[in-house]
Structure formats: C-alpha cells, structure tokens
Amino acid sequence: MLAVERLVVKYDELTALRGVSLTVESGALVAMIGSNGAGKTTLLNAVSGLIPTREGTISWEGSLITGLTPDAVCRLGIVQAPEGRKLFAKMTVEENLQMGAYSPGPRARVAESMKRVLELFPRLAERRRQTAESLSGGEQQMLALGRALMATPGLLMLDEPSLGLAPIMAAQIFEIIGDLNRAGTTILLVSQEVLQTLSIARDGYLLENGEITLAGPSERLLADQRVKKSYLGL
Amino acid sequence: MNTVLLVQSLIGGIIMGSVYALLGVGFSLTWGVMRVIHISHAAFGLIAAFVAYGCLQRWGIDPIASLVFMVPLLFCCACFVYRFLILPVTKAREVIVSSMILTFGIAIIVENIMLLIWGPDPRLITTWYTSRVFIVGPFYFQYAPVAGFVMAVAGVGVIHLFLKKTYTGKAVRAAWQQSDAAQLYGVNLTRISMITFGLAVGSAGAGGVGLALLYSFEPHAHNLWLIYLFLVVIVGGVGNVLGTAAAGVLIGIITGLSLAFLPYQWVNPLTFGLLMAVLAVRPHGLFRSEV
C-alpha cells in the first residue's frame, strides 16, 4: 500500500503541492484527476523521488520512502510511466523493454516478462528491431506501458497515458489498463480524461491547485456538481 | 603521382586516425553522456604513455601488455576524480563551461606532475619490434604502428559492443537519451556517470599508449592530441562511437595524404580548414550525435 501524508512540494518559492494525502490499497486502481498544472505530475515525481519534498511523508508497504533516489524507489517496485512517454528514442523497441527491467529483481525475469509484454502488445513484437522514435503515437504509448510492465511493478503509476492519442487508440489504452488491474496490478492513474479514467477506477481523487478537493468512490466523483461542471462539461 | 607513396601514406593515415579515434571515443562519450568536455582526457592518455615507457625501460614490459594493469588503474583514478571533482561540478547550471574550466585545471596539474617526474625531453618508445618491418609487395609496414592500429580497432570495437550489448552499456545510452526515464527504471545516474568516465579515461590510456607507439611524446604533447580529439569528435558526432572512429580514419587519411604531398606547414591549415567547411555545411558533424 502506498500512503502519502500531508505532502508539500515547492519549486523555489512556488508551492506545487499543499499538504496532499492519499492512499492506494494493494490491488486497487485509483484515479487522480485534475486540470493541467494542478500538481498531478509533481505528485508522481515526488513519489518516484525525482523531485525533493519539503514536508510530509510517503510510505510504501509500511516503510518510509521519502527522500529515496528514483532508482531506489524503482527497486521497491514503484514504477512510473511518465507523462510524454519519455522513451529512449534512438534505442530499439526491444532495448526499451529491456531497460524497463534494468533493476536486479526484474532483470532476473527479463525473458519471461518480455514474452508476456510482447503477447500483450503484438504490435511491439512486429517492431522489436525498430527504434522507438519511428513508432506511431499509439505504438509509442504501448511501448511506454510495456516498458513499465517489464519492471514487474508492485505499484504502477501512469501519467496521462492517453495524451495525444486518437480517441479510438485512447479507449484501447484505457481498456488495457483496466485489464492489467483485473489481472492484479495495483495502479495509480493520472489523467485529464475524467470520464474514461473514473469509469475504470474504483476510487478517485480530484487535485486542484495542489490540494485534494474531493476524494471517494468513482461514482461519487462523477456525480459531484463541480466535477460535472468543470471536468465533464455537463 | 607515385602510387606506392599514395597507398603508403593512405595506410599511414588510417593507422594514425584509428589511434586518434581510440583516444577520441572516450572523450566523445563523456561529452555526449555527461555533458562534460573533459580537457584533461588526453593528459591521462599521456600519463599512460609515460608509465608504459617507464615499465619498458625498467622492467622490459611491453607497452601494450602494460595496459593490462594500466587501464584498470586509470579506471579507478578516474572514478576518484569523478566522485570528488566532476560530480560536484555537474550540479552547476552551466555544466559544460564549469567542467571545462575544472578539467583544464586538472590538465595543467597533470602536465606539471609529468614535467616533474619525467622532465621536458621527448621520449620515444623503442621495443624489440620498433625497427622491424614486414613487406607486402611494394609496401612496407612497421610493426609498432600496426600494433597500435590493431589495438585501436580492438579498443573501439570493445567499447561499441559494451554500449550495444551489455545492460550497463545500454543504461549509459539510456541515461544520455532520456535521463529522467532512465532513473525511473532503476538507473543510478551517479554510478553510470562514474562508469562512463572511468571507461573513457581507461580507453584514453590505451589511446595514449597507441600514440606513443607512433610518435615521440613529451609532457606538453596532450595539448596537440586534444586538438585532434575535438576534431574527431566534432566531425564524428558527439557521443557517436562508430562516427568517431570513422572521423578519426577520415582525418587520418587527409593528414596522411597532405603530409605526403604538401609542404608540412600546409597540413594543419588544410585539416582545420576542412573542419570549418564541415561545420559550415553540417553544424552537427558528418554523423549523427547519438550513443
């Protein structure tokens, strides 16, 4: 279980997160919605150890992980597929997937994971010798997801996995995320696609201006007047 | 035109260029991966040349054989230099500029240590095979440069395979292409940078010994070597190992041919004139910058 408590993150004097608390239970699919600049990516990067925190704590399976370096966080099984995919552009599809399993634990099972990921994304199998930059947007997103799965995540944090994709492709990605969760992967899904995100997640958080303003089961978030008005355009 | 002279100088140029390429790949990697322009790179190569010379004089150890302990030794030295000097500087805003100034300082210190220990006189490595040649048709080959060439090809090949085939090598490339993502998947940037720097300096040692097999050297020689390093790396594409190798051979051919057919004072103006022409037409070098 991931537990974030009263987390504060500042960029110089700009406060990005003002005391954010959230939990992701083992086996859950939790959604984090909010507009651009609300602090969603900042939260994921703070958990991953990419940016320093000012106050508050982050704990994983009961032990404190605040202040760990990103590679140490990854070794604990907390894996982030970052916004904008951030693939290794000039490396092949296969090499990108191998890099996903760089940590010692996943590396011991790299052949097995590779087989699983290529079965899940047959398109990647067809293109395993091509460079990541030569793939289409949808294929790149599959590669980003596949690379994250190669790390055999205990917690998979996905940041805007449907950004820039055609609606049909985005729907397919959300379906895959739902399937992954049903197969047992714990997921924290960050997205601006409120309707699709909340339709596959059981619980959700609304992040606005660096603060959690709403939390609860997805149905309750979907029924909320503010969410309807600001995020669903109803 | 004399065909034998042409071919002979072509071969000489290729040999020279490949040894510069071996010296250059590490320089290219530290520049590309770590954004550190390592001015003392050639100076470390020169230390290796002096130590190889000393081992040969005192114990009769072959210069190439001495690399067996020299490369690991340089690797360790480089890890210390990285940890205590380079790493703090990489936190600066202008890494390229601060690292250049820092490593320029290291180069001066290293040069003066060499002056203190070995004095200013030029040295020439003379092994049992230095004066030996073998003849193929109308061409003759000296053993020592051929040994340098073989070593250079092997060295560049090993570095290339390391980057393409090993997990650590792939992490080096990943860190250069997308450092955040590399960290998110478990790459420790400090450790990878230390390994990159260590390998770069280690290969500089091999390159330095290679050059010592070709030319005489003295404690200032690394300054001239450094200029050639910039040349091969800029033409070859920063961070591109095979590009650096190709650029080294290309520049070697140009220098070799112009040495044979032009007055000496024209050789460097021609080489560097061509560099400027290359940069004017292709500002990123002849080959793509990539690891």
Short mmCIF file of C-alpha atoms in Angstrom, two decimals:
data_model
loop_
_atom_site.label_atom_id
_atom_site.label_comp_id
_atom_site.label_asym_id
_atom_site.label_seq_id
_atom_site.Cartn_x
_atom_site.Cartn_y
_atom_site.Cartn_z
CA MET A 1 0.00 0.00 0.00
CA LEU A 2 1.14 3.48 -0.89
CA ALA A 3 0.37 6.15 1.68
CA VAL A 4 1.11 9.82 1.07
CA GLU A 5 0.56 12.13 4.01
CA ARG A 6 0.39 15.92 4.03
CA LEU A 7 2.93 16.16 1.24
CA VAL A 8 4.30 19.62 0.42
CA VAL A 9 6.42 20.25 -2.67
CA LYS A 10 7.82 23.61 -3.72
CA TYR A 11 9.64 24.75 -6.83
CA ASP A 12 11.76 27.60 -5.48
CA GLU A 13 9.01 29.70 -3.90
CA LEU A 14 6.17 28.31 -5.99
CA THR A 15 4.14 25.80 -4.00
CA ALA A 16 3.07 22.91 -6.21
CA LEU A 17 1.56 20.60 -3.58
CA ARG A 18 -0.02 21.96 -0.37
CA GLY A 19 -0.38 19.05 2.00
CA VAL A 20 -1.66 16.26 -0.23
CA SER A 21 -2.72 12.97 1.36
CA LEU A 22 -3.78 9.86 -0.48
CA THR A 23 -3.64 6.09 -0.26
CA VAL A 24 -3.53 3.38 -2.88
CA GLU A 25 -4.50 -0.01 -1.50
CA SER A 26 -2.91 -3.13 -2.84
CA GLY A 27 -4.78 -4.36 -5.92
CA ALA A 28 -6.70 -1.12 -6.40
CA LEU A 29 -6.99 1.13 -9.42
CA VAL A 30 -7.04 4.68 -8.10
CA ALA A 31 -7.64 7.69 -10.33
CA MET A 32 -6.14 11.12 -9.86
CA ILE A 33 -7.93 13.71 -11.91
CA GLY A 34 -7.47 17.43 -12.24
CA SER A 35 -6.66 20.10 -14.76
CA ASN A 36 -3.34 20.99 -16.27
CA GLY A 37 -0.96 22.44 -13.68
CA ALA A 38 -2.91 21.12 -10.70
CA GLY A 39 0.14 19.20 -9.48
CA LYS A 40 -0.62 15.66 -10.66
CA THR A 41 2.74 15.08 -12.33
CA THR A 42 4.51 16.73 -9.41
CA LEU A 43 2.87 14.23 -7.07
CA LEU A 44 4.03 11.24 -9.12
CA ASN A 45 7.53 12.64 -9.46
CA ALA A 46 7.71 13.24 -5.71
CA VAL A 47 6.70 9.63 -5.05
CA SER A 48 9.28 8.45 -7.59
CA GLY A 49 11.97 10.53 -5.90
CA LEU A 50 12.68 12.66 -8.96
CA ILE A 51 11.95 15.88 -7.07
CA PRO A 52 12.56 16.68 -3.40
CA THR A 53 9.72 17.12 -0.94
CA ARG A 54 9.50 19.86 1.70
CA GLU A 55 7.13 18.38 4.25
CA GLY A 56 5.04 15.29 4.74
CA THR A 57 5.77 11.62 4.23
CA ILE A 58 5.50 8.96 1.58
CA SER A 59 5.41 5.34 2.69
CA TRP A 60 5.23 2.06 0.84
CA GLU A 61 4.17 -1.23 2.44
CA GLY A 62 4.57 0.41 5.84
CA SER A 63 8.08 1.83 5.47
CA LEU A 64 9.06 5.41 4.82
CA ILE A 65 10.42 6.11 1.34
CA THR A 66 10.59 9.91 1.43
CA GLY A 67 13.96 11.11 0.15
CA LEU A 68 14.96 7.92 -1.66
CA THR A 69 16.58 8.31 -5.10
CA PRO A 70 14.49 7.33 -8.15
CA ASP A 71 16.46 4.14 -8.78
CA ALA A 72 15.93 3.03 -5.17
CA VAL A 73 12.19 3.74 -5.43
CA CYS A 74 12.07 1.70 -8.64
CA ARG A 75 13.81 -1.21 -6.91
CA LEU A 76 10.99 -1.26 -4.36
CA GLY A 77 8.55 -1.93 -7.20
CA ILE A 78 7.07 1.56 -7.54
CA VAL A 79 7.20 2.16 -11.27
CA GLN A 80 6.17 5.28 -13.13
CA ALA A 81 5.34 5.55 -16.84
CA PRO A 82 5.97 9.27 -17.14
CA GLU A 83 3.99 11.92 -18.97
CA GLY A 84 5.03 12.32 -22.58
CA ARG A 85 6.22 8.70 -22.56
CA LYS A 86 9.92 9.62 -22.34
CA LEU A 87 11.05 6.65 -24.37
CA PHE A 88 14.67 6.03 -25.24
CA ALA A 89 14.12 7.41 -28.71
CA LYS A 90 17.16 6.05 -30.51
CA MET A 91 17.07 2.65 -28.89
CA THR A 92 15.08 -0.21 -30.37
CA VAL A 93 11.72 -1.36 -29.07
CA GLU A 94 13.43 -4.42 -27.62
CA GLU A 95 16.12 -2.33 -25.89
CA ASN A 96 13.48 -0.01 -24.43
CA LEU A 97 11.72 -3.02 -22.96
CA GLN A 98 14.99 -4.44 -21.64
CA MET A 99 15.71 -1.11 -19.95
CA GLY A 100 12.36 -1.38 -18.19
CA ALA A 101 13.74 -4.48 -16.47
CA TYR A 102 17.03 -2.83 -15.50
CA SER A 103 16.69 -3.28 -11.72
CA PRO A 104 18.16 -6.55 -10.39
CA GLY A 105 14.82 -8.14 -9.45
CA PRO A 106 13.04 -7.64 -12.79
CA ARG A 107 16.28 -8.35 -14.68
CA ALA A 108 16.36 -11.89 -13.33
CA ARG A 109 12.99 -12.45 -15.00
CA VAL A 110 13.58 -10.42 -18.17
CA ALA A 111 12.94 -13.23 -20.68
CA GLU A 112 9.66 -14.19 -19.05
CA SER A 113 8.45 -10.55 -18.82
CA MET A 114 9.48 -9.88 -22.42
CA LYS A 115 7.37 -12.80 -23.60
CA ARG A 116 4.37 -11.59 -21.59
CA VAL A 117 4.64 -7.97 -22.80
CA LEU A 118 5.07 -8.96 -26.45
CA GLU A 119 1.99 -11.19 -26.14
CA LEU A 120 0.06 -8.29 -24.65
CA PHE A 121 1.23 -5.92 -27.41
CA PRO A 122 1.71 -7.92 -30.62
CA ARG A 123 2.42 -4.67 -32.49
CA LEU A 124 5.57 -4.24 -30.44
CA ALA A 125 6.66 -7.78 -31.31
CA GLU A 126 6.41 -6.91 -35.00
CA ARG A 127 8.52 -3.82 -34.49
CA ARG A 128 11.03 -5.02 -31.94
CA ARG A 129 14.08 -4.07 -34.04
CA GLN A 130 12.78 -0.58 -34.92
CA THR A 131 13.79 2.50 -32.95
CA ALA A 132 11.24 3.93 -30.54
CA GLU A 133 11.16 7.25 -32.41
CA SER A 134 9.97 5.50 -35.58
CA LEU A 135 6.76 4.24 -33.94
CA SER A 136 3.33 5.87 -34.20
CA GLY A 137 1.90 7.67 -31.17
CA GLY A 138 -0.27 4.73 -30.17
CA GLU A 139 2.58 2.26 -30.55
CA GLN A 140 4.83 4.54 -28.50
CA GLN A 141 2.26 4.55 -25.73
CA MET A 142 2.11 0.76 -25.86
CA LEU A 143 5.88 0.70 -25.60
CA ALA A 144 5.78 3.07 -22.62
CA LEU A 145 3.26 0.78 -20.92
CA GLY A 146 5.22 -2.31 -21.90
CA ARG A 147 8.46 -0.85 -20.57
CA ALA A 148 6.75 -0.12 -17.25
CA LEU A 149 5.38 -3.67 -17.08
CA MET A 150 8.89 -5.03 -17.69
CA ALA A 151 9.77 -3.58 -14.28
CA THR A 152 7.23 -6.01 -12.72
CA PRO A 153 5.58 -3.18 -10.77
CA GLY A 154 4.08 -3.58 -7.33
CA LEU A 155 2.54 -0.17 -7.97
CA LEU A 156 2.19 1.16 -11.50
CA MET A 157 1.83 4.93 -11.76
CA LEU A 158 0.61 6.08 -15.16
CA ASP A 159 0.81 9.75 -16.08
CA GLU A 160 -1.55 10.78 -18.88
CA PRO A 161 -1.28 7.52 -20.82
CA SER A 162 -3.77 8.68 -23.45
CA LEU A 163 -2.31 12.13 -24.10
CA GLY A 164 -2.13 12.97 -27.79
CA LEU A 165 -3.80 9.75 -28.92
CA ALA A 166 -6.74 9.41 -31.28
CA PRO A 167 -9.95 8.61 -29.33
CA ILE A 168 -10.11 5.01 -30.51
CA MET A 169 -6.48 4.44 -29.51
CA ALA A 170 -7.07 6.14 -26.14
CA ALA A 171 -10.07 3.88 -25.48
CA GLN A 172 -7.91 0.85 -26.24
CA ILE A 173 -5.23 2.02 -23.82
CA PHE A 174 -7.81 2.50 -21.05
CA GLU A 175 -9.15 -0.96 -21.72
CA ILE A 176 -5.65 -2.42 -21.38
CA ILE A 177 -5.16 -0.53 -18.10
CA GLY A 178 -8.42 -1.96 -16.78
CA ASP A 179 -7.34 -5.47 -17.80
CA LEU A 180 -3.96 -5.05 -16.11
CA ASN A 181 -5.68 -4.08 -12.88
CA ARG A 182 -8.06 -7.01 -13.05
CA ALA A 183 -5.02 -9.24 -13.53
CA GLY A 184 -3.72 -7.99 -10.19
CA THR A 185 -1.56 -4.88 -10.83
CA THR A 186 -2.05 -2.01 -8.41
CA ILE A 187 -2.43 1.19 -10.43
CA LEU A 188 -2.44 4.92 -9.75
CA LEU A 189 -3.79 6.52 -12.91
CA VAL A 190 -3.33 10.22 -13.51
CA SER A 191 -5.34 11.72 -16.33
CA GLN A 192 -7.32 14.64 -17.63
CA GLU A 193 -9.68 12.21 -19.36
CA VAL A 194 -12.03 12.31 -16.40
CA LEU A 195 -14.88 10.20 -17.72
CA GLN A 196 -12.75 7.34 -19.06
CA THR A 197 -10.47 7.38 -16.03
CA LEU A 198 -13.27 7.27 -13.50
CA SER A 199 -15.12 4.62 -15.44
CA ILE A 200 -12.31 2.10 -14.94
CA ALA A 201 -11.18 3.24 -11.46
CA ARG A 202 -12.88 2.25 -8.25
CA ASP A 203 -11.76 5.28 -6.27
CA GLY A 204 -10.59 8.71 -7.27
CA TYR A 205 -9.08 11.93 -6.08
CA LEU A 206 -9.61 15.40 -7.50
CA LEU A 207 -6.49 17.54 -7.33
CA GLU A 208 -6.93 21.28 -7.75
CA ASN A 209 -4.21 23.87 -7.24
CA GLY A 210 -2.01 21.49 -5.29
CA GLU A 211 -4.77 20.34 -2.96
CA ILE A 212 -7.09 17.33 -2.84
CA THR A 213 -10.54 18.88 -3.02
CA LEU A 214 -12.55 15.73 -3.46
CA ALA A 215 -11.96 12.06 -2.71
CA GLY A 216 -14.04 8.93 -2.74
CA PRO A 217 -15.55 6.22 -4.90
CA SER A 218 -15.64 7.00 -8.62
CA GLU A 219 -19.43 7.17 -8.76
CA ARG A 220 -19.42 9.88 -6.14
CA LEU A 221 -16.83 11.91 -8.06
CA LEU A 222 -18.80 11.50 -11.28
CA ALA A 223 -21.97 12.66 -9.53
CA ASP A 224 -20.32 15.72 -8.00
CA GLN A 225 -21.54 19.05 -9.35
CA ARG A 226 -18.03 20.56 -9.55
CA VAL A 227 -16.66 17.60 -11.47
CA LYS A 228 -19.64 17.63 -13.80
CA LYS A 229 -19.29 21.33 -14.45
CA SER A 230 -15.52 21.80 -14.66
CA TYR A 231 -14.29 18.47 -16.00
CA LEU A 232 -17.12 16.82 -17.86
CA GLY A 233 -18.65 19.94 -19.36
CA LEU A 234 -22.14 18.90 -18.31
CA MET B 1 51.72 10.75 -58.91
CA ASN B 2 53.55 7.94 -57.21
CA THR B 3 51.01 5.18 -56.47
CA VAL B 4 53.17 3.41 -53.93
CA LEU B 5 53.66 6.63 -51.98
CA LEU B 6 49.94 7.34 -52.23
CA VAL B 7 48.91 3.97 -50.84
CA GLN B 8 51.65 4.01 -48.25
CA SER B 9 50.59 7.43 -46.92
CA LEU B 10 46.95 6.36 -47.05
CA ILE B 11 47.77 3.40 -44.82
CA GLY B 12 49.85 5.58 -42.53
CA GLY B 13 46.94 7.99 -42.27
CA ILE B 14 44.44 5.25 -41.48
CA ILE B 15 46.70 3.93 -38.72
CA MET B 16 47.18 7.37 -37.21
CA GLY B 17 43.48 8.19 -37.48
CA SER B 18 42.36 4.97 -35.86
CA VAL B 19 44.61 5.58 -32.86
CA TYR B 20 43.20 9.10 -32.53
CA ALA B 21 39.76 7.53 -32.74
CA LEU B 22 40.58 5.23 -29.82
CA LEU B 23 41.72 8.27 -27.84
CA GLY B 24 38.60 10.14 -29.01
CA VAL B 25 35.75 7.72 -28.25
CA GLY B 26 36.02 8.24 -24.50
CA PHE B 27 36.20 12.00 -24.96
CA SER B 28 33.10 11.75 -27.12
CA LEU B 29 31.23 9.66 -24.53
CA THR B 30 31.97 11.94 -21.58
CA TRP B 31 30.89 14.88 -23.70
CA GLY B 32 27.75 13.21 -25.02
CA VAL B 33 26.58 11.31 -21.96
CA MET B 34 27.74 13.52 -19.11
CA ARG B 35 27.86 16.91 -20.86
CA VAL B 36 31.44 17.17 -19.58
CA ILE B 37 34.07 18.39 -22.01
CA HIS B 38 36.98 16.61 -20.44
CA ILE B 39 40.01 18.77 -21.26
CA SER B 40 42.38 16.54 -19.28
CA HIS B 41 41.32 13.45 -21.29
CA ALA B 42 44.45 13.47 -23.46
CA ALA B 43 46.63 14.26 -20.43
CA PHE B 44 45.51 10.97 -18.85
CA GLY B 45 46.39 9.23 -22.10
CA LEU B 46 49.81 10.85 -21.92
CA ILE B 47 50.37 9.62 -18.35
CA ALA B 48 49.69 6.12 -19.62
CA ALA B 49 52.28 6.65 -22.36
CA PHE B 50 54.89 7.75 -19.80
CA VAL B 51 54.12 4.90 -17.43
CA ALA B 52 54.30 2.42 -20.32
CA TYR B 53 57.63 3.95 -21.27
CA GLY B 54 58.88 3.63 -17.70
CA CYS B 55 57.75 0.00 -17.43
CA LEU B 56 59.50 -0.80 -20.68
CA GLN B 57 62.76 0.91 -19.63
CA ARG B 58 62.87 -0.53 -16.14
CA TRP B 59 61.31 -3.96 -16.37
CA GLY B 60 61.14 -4.59 -20.09
CA ILE B 61 57.33 -4.85 -20.04
CA ASP B 62 55.81 -4.43 -23.49
CA PRO B 63 53.78 -1.18 -23.70
CA ILE B 64 50.67 -2.94 -24.94
CA ALA B 65 50.98 -5.62 -22.26
CA SER B 66 51.28 -2.89 -19.61
CA LEU B 67 47.71 -1.84 -20.47
CA VAL B 68 46.52 -4.93 -18.62
CA PHE B 69 47.13 -3.14 -15.33
CA MET B 70 47.17 0.47 -16.63
CA VAL B 71 43.57 0.55 -17.89
CA PRO B 72 42.07 -0.73 -14.60
CA LEU B 73 44.36 1.65 -12.70
CA LEU B 74 43.23 4.62 -14.79
CA PHE B 75 39.62 3.47 -14.39
CA CYS B 76 39.97 3.65 -10.60
CA CYS B 77 41.77 7.02 -10.71
CA ALA B 78 39.02 8.36 -12.94
CA CYS B 79 36.33 7.16 -10.54
CA PHE B 80 38.01 9.14 -7.76
CA VAL B 81 38.34 12.22 -9.97
CA TYR B 82 34.69 11.86 -10.92
CA ARG B 83 33.45 11.41 -7.36
CA PHE B 84 35.38 14.25 -5.77
CA LEU B 85 35.83 16.80 -8.59
CA ILE B 86 33.49 16.25 -11.53
CA LEU B 87 30.35 15.23 -9.62
CA PRO B 88 30.15 18.46 -7.57
CA VAL B 89 30.60 20.48 -10.77
CA THR B 90 27.83 18.63 -12.62
CA LYS B 91 25.40 20.24 -10.20
CA ALA B 92 26.30 23.67 -11.63
CA ARG B 93 23.94 25.38 -14.04
CA GLU B 94 26.45 25.63 -16.89
CA VAL B 95 27.92 22.13 -16.67
CA ILE B 96 29.82 22.37 -19.95
CA VAL B 97 31.61 25.59 -19.04
CA SER B 98 32.35 24.73 -15.40
CA SER B 99 33.53 21.24 -16.29
CA MET B 100 35.80 22.65 -18.99
CA ILE B 101 37.41 25.06 -16.56
CA LEU B 102 37.77 22.35 -13.91
CA THR B 103 39.29 19.78 -16.24
CA PHE B 104 41.53 22.41 -17.81
CA GLY B 105 42.92 22.89 -14.32
CA ILE B 106 43.36 19.13 -13.91
CA ALA B 107 45.20 19.03 -17.26
CA ILE B 108 47.65 21.72 -16.11
CA ILE B 109 48.31 19.92 -12.83
CA VAL B 110 48.78 16.57 -14.57
CA GLU B 111 51.09 18.14 -17.15
CA ASN B 112 53.28 19.67 -14.45
CA ILE B 113 53.41 16.43 -12.49
CA MET B 114 54.65 14.75 -15.65
CA LEU B 115 57.22 17.52 -16.10
CA LEU B 116 58.42 16.99 -12.52
CA ILE B 117 58.70 13.24 -12.82
CA TRP B 118 59.89 12.74 -16.37
CA GLY B 119 61.31 16.15 -17.39
CA PRO B 120 60.69 18.05 -20.61
CA ASP B 121 62.63 15.84 -23.02
CA PRO B 122 60.83 13.98 -25.78
CA ARG B 123 60.65 10.22 -25.29
CA LEU B 124 60.44 7.51 -27.86
CA ILE B 125 59.19 4.04 -27.09
CA THR B 126 61.65 1.56 -28.55
CA THR B 127 60.66 -2.07 -28.26
CA TRP B 128 62.27 -5.06 -29.90
CA TYR B 129 59.88 -4.65 -32.81
CA THR B 130 60.14 -0.87 -33.28
CA SER B 131 62.66 -1.05 -36.10
CA ARG B 132 61.17 -4.17 -37.65
CA VAL B 133 59.12 -4.05 -40.79
CA PHE B 134 57.29 -6.57 -42.88
CA ILE B 135 56.92 -6.16 -46.58
CA VAL B 136 53.86 -6.85 -48.68
CA GLY B 137 54.56 -6.34 -52.37
CA PRO B 138 55.88 -2.82 -52.82
CA PHE B 139 54.62 -1.70 -49.38
CA TYR B 140 56.36 -1.94 -46.08
CA PHE B 141 54.73 -1.91 -42.66
CA GLN B 142 56.38 -1.08 -39.35
CA TYR B 143 55.41 -3.43 -36.55
CA ALA B 144 54.76 -0.74 -33.93
CA PRO B 145 52.14 1.32 -35.82
CA VAL B 146 50.43 -1.85 -36.97
CA ALA B 147 50.29 -2.98 -33.34
CA GLY B 148 48.80 0.42 -32.46
CA PHE B 149 46.25 0.03 -35.23
CA VAL B 150 45.18 -3.44 -34.11
CA MET B 151 44.86 -2.19 -30.56
CA ALA B 152 42.77 0.79 -31.70
CA VAL B 153 40.38 -1.35 -33.72
CA ALA B 154 40.04 -3.77 -30.81
CA GLY B 155 39.53 -0.94 -28.30
CA VAL B 156 36.86 0.88 -30.32
CA GLY B 157 35.19 -2.46 -31.04
CA VAL B 158 35.07 -3.37 -27.36
CA ILE B 159 33.55 -0.01 -26.42
CA HIS B 160 30.99 -0.30 -29.20
CA LEU B 161 29.98 -3.80 -28.12
CA PHE B 162 29.85 -2.70 -24.49
CA LEU B 163 27.36 0.06 -25.37
CA LYS B 164 25.22 -2.09 -27.66
CA LYS B 165 25.24 -5.47 -25.96
CA THR B 166 25.63 -5.16 -22.20
CA TYR B 167 22.97 -3.99 -19.76
CA THR B 168 25.32 -1.39 -18.27
CA GLY B 169 26.18 -0.11 -21.75
CA LYS B 170 22.51 0.19 -22.62
CA ALA B 171 21.99 2.12 -19.38
CA VAL B 172 24.73 4.55 -20.48
CA ARG B 173 22.87 5.17 -23.73
CA ALA B 174 19.50 5.37 -21.98
CA ALA B 175 20.85 7.91 -19.49
CA TRP B 176 22.05 10.11 -22.33
CA GLN B 177 18.85 9.88 -24.36
CA GLN B 178 16.36 10.34 -21.53
CA SER B 179 17.90 10.69 -18.09
CA ASP B 180 14.63 11.00 -16.12
CA ALA B 181 13.17 7.83 -17.59
CA ALA B 182 16.46 6.00 -17.07
CA GLN B 183 16.33 6.89 -13.38
CA LEU B 184 12.67 5.86 -13.14
CA TYR B 185 13.65 2.39 -14.32
CA GLY B 186 16.42 1.93 -11.81
CA VAL B 187 19.49 3.54 -13.37
CA ASN B 188 21.65 5.27 -10.78
CA LEU B 189 22.91 8.28 -12.71
CA THR B 190 25.91 8.91 -10.47
CA ARG B 191 27.06 5.33 -10.80
CA ILE B 192 26.52 5.23 -14.57
CA SER B 193 28.37 8.52 -14.99
CA MET B 194 31.25 7.22 -12.89
CA ILE B 195 31.50 4.08 -15.01
CA THR B 196 31.32 6.14 -18.21
CA PHE B 197 34.05 8.46 -17.01
CA GLY B 198 36.20 5.57 -15.80
CA LEU B 199 35.90 3.73 -19.11
CA ALA B 200 36.58 6.91 -21.05
CA VAL B 201 39.79 7.59 -19.14
CA GLY B 202 40.78 3.93 -19.31
CA SER B 203 40.41 3.95 -23.08
CA ALA B 204 42.35 7.23 -23.16
CA GLY B 205 45.20 5.26 -21.59
CA ALA B 206 45.08 2.74 -24.42
CA GLY B 207 44.90 5.58 -26.95
CA GLY B 208 47.86 7.34 -25.33
CA VAL B 209 49.98 4.20 -25.49
CA GLY B 210 48.85 3.76 -29.10
CA LEU B 211 50.03 7.26 -30.00
CA ALA B 212 53.30 6.62 -28.14
CA LEU B 213 53.88 3.66 -30.47
CA LEU B 214 53.59 6.06 -33.41
CA TYR B 215 55.28 9.28 -32.28
CA SER B 216 57.66 10.63 -29.70
CA PHE B 217 55.99 12.44 -26.80
CA GLU B 218 56.76 14.91 -24.01
CA PRO B 219 54.65 16.36 -21.18
CA HIS B 220 53.07 19.04 -23.39
CA ALA B 221 52.04 16.63 -26.13
CA HIS B 222 48.49 16.24 -24.80
CA ASN B 223 47.63 19.78 -25.94
CA LEU B 224 48.14 18.83 -29.57
CA TRP B 225 46.36 15.50 -29.01
CA LEU B 226 43.43 17.38 -27.51
CA ILE B 227 43.01 19.49 -30.63
CA TYR B 228 42.76 16.33 -32.70
CA LEU B 229 40.24 14.96 -30.21
CA PHE B 230 37.97 17.94 -30.77
CA LEU B 231 38.41 17.40 -34.47
CA VAL B 232 37.40 13.72 -34.49
CA VAL B 233 34.57 14.17 -32.02
CA ILE B 234 33.00 17.16 -33.75
CA VAL B 235 33.27 15.59 -37.18
CA GLY B 236 32.16 12.18 -35.87
CA GLY B 237 29.13 13.41 -33.93
CA VAL B 238 29.28 13.84 -30.16
CA GLY B 239 28.61 10.56 -28.37
CA ASN B 240 28.68 8.52 -31.58
CA VAL B 241 31.34 5.79 -31.17
CA LEU B 242 31.40 4.48 -34.72
CA GLY B 243 31.11 8.05 -36.07
CA THR B 244 34.16 9.00 -34.01
CA ALA B 245 36.03 6.01 -35.41
CA ALA B 246 35.08 6.92 -38.98
CA ALA B 247 36.01 10.56 -38.41
CA GLY B 248 39.35 9.51 -36.96
CA VAL B 249 40.16 7.42 -40.03
CA LEU B 250 38.93 10.18 -42.36
CA ILE B 251 41.06 12.82 -40.68
CA GLY B 252 43.97 10.41 -40.60
CA ILE B 253 43.67 9.91 -44.36
CA ILE B 254 43.51 13.66 -45.00
CA THR B 255 46.50 14.31 -42.76
CA GLY B 256 48.43 11.33 -44.15
CA LEU B 257 47.92 12.34 -47.76
CA SER B 258 48.65 16.01 -47.19
CA LEU B 259 51.80 15.07 -45.23
CA ALA B 260 53.00 13.12 -48.25
CA PHE B 261 52.12 15.58 -50.97
CA LEU B 262 52.05 19.06 -49.38
CA PRO B 263 54.65 21.17 -47.58
CA TYR B 264 54.40 20.50 -43.84
CA GLN B 265 53.14 23.99 -42.96
CA TRP B 266 50.02 23.34 -45.07
CA VAL B 267 48.94 20.17 -43.27
CA ASN B 268 47.22 21.64 -40.24
CA PRO B 269 45.65 24.63 -42.06
CA LEU B 270 44.20 22.18 -44.57
CA THR B 271 42.87 19.80 -41.90
CA PHE B 272 41.30 22.53 -39.83
CA GLY B 273 40.06 24.36 -42.93
CA LEU B 274 38.20 21.18 -43.80
CA LEU B 275 36.81 21.05 -40.25
CA MET B 276 35.41 24.56 -40.67
CA ALA B 277 33.96 23.62 -44.04
CA VAL B 278 32.32 20.54 -42.47
CA LEU B 279 30.85 22.63 -39.65
CA ALA B 280 29.58 25.26 -42.07
CA VAL B 281 27.75 22.65 -44.13
CA ARG B 282 26.81 20.22 -41.35
CA PRO B 283 26.86 22.02 -37.98
CA HIS B 284 26.30 18.76 -36.06
CA GLY B 285 29.18 16.92 -37.70
CA LEU B 286 29.22 14.41 -40.53
CA PHE B 287 27.47 11.76 -38.48
CA ARG B 288 24.54 11.96 -36.12
CA SER B 289 25.13 12.67 -32.47
CA GLU B 290 23.95 9.62 -30.64
CA VAL B 291 25.02 6.89 -28.35
#
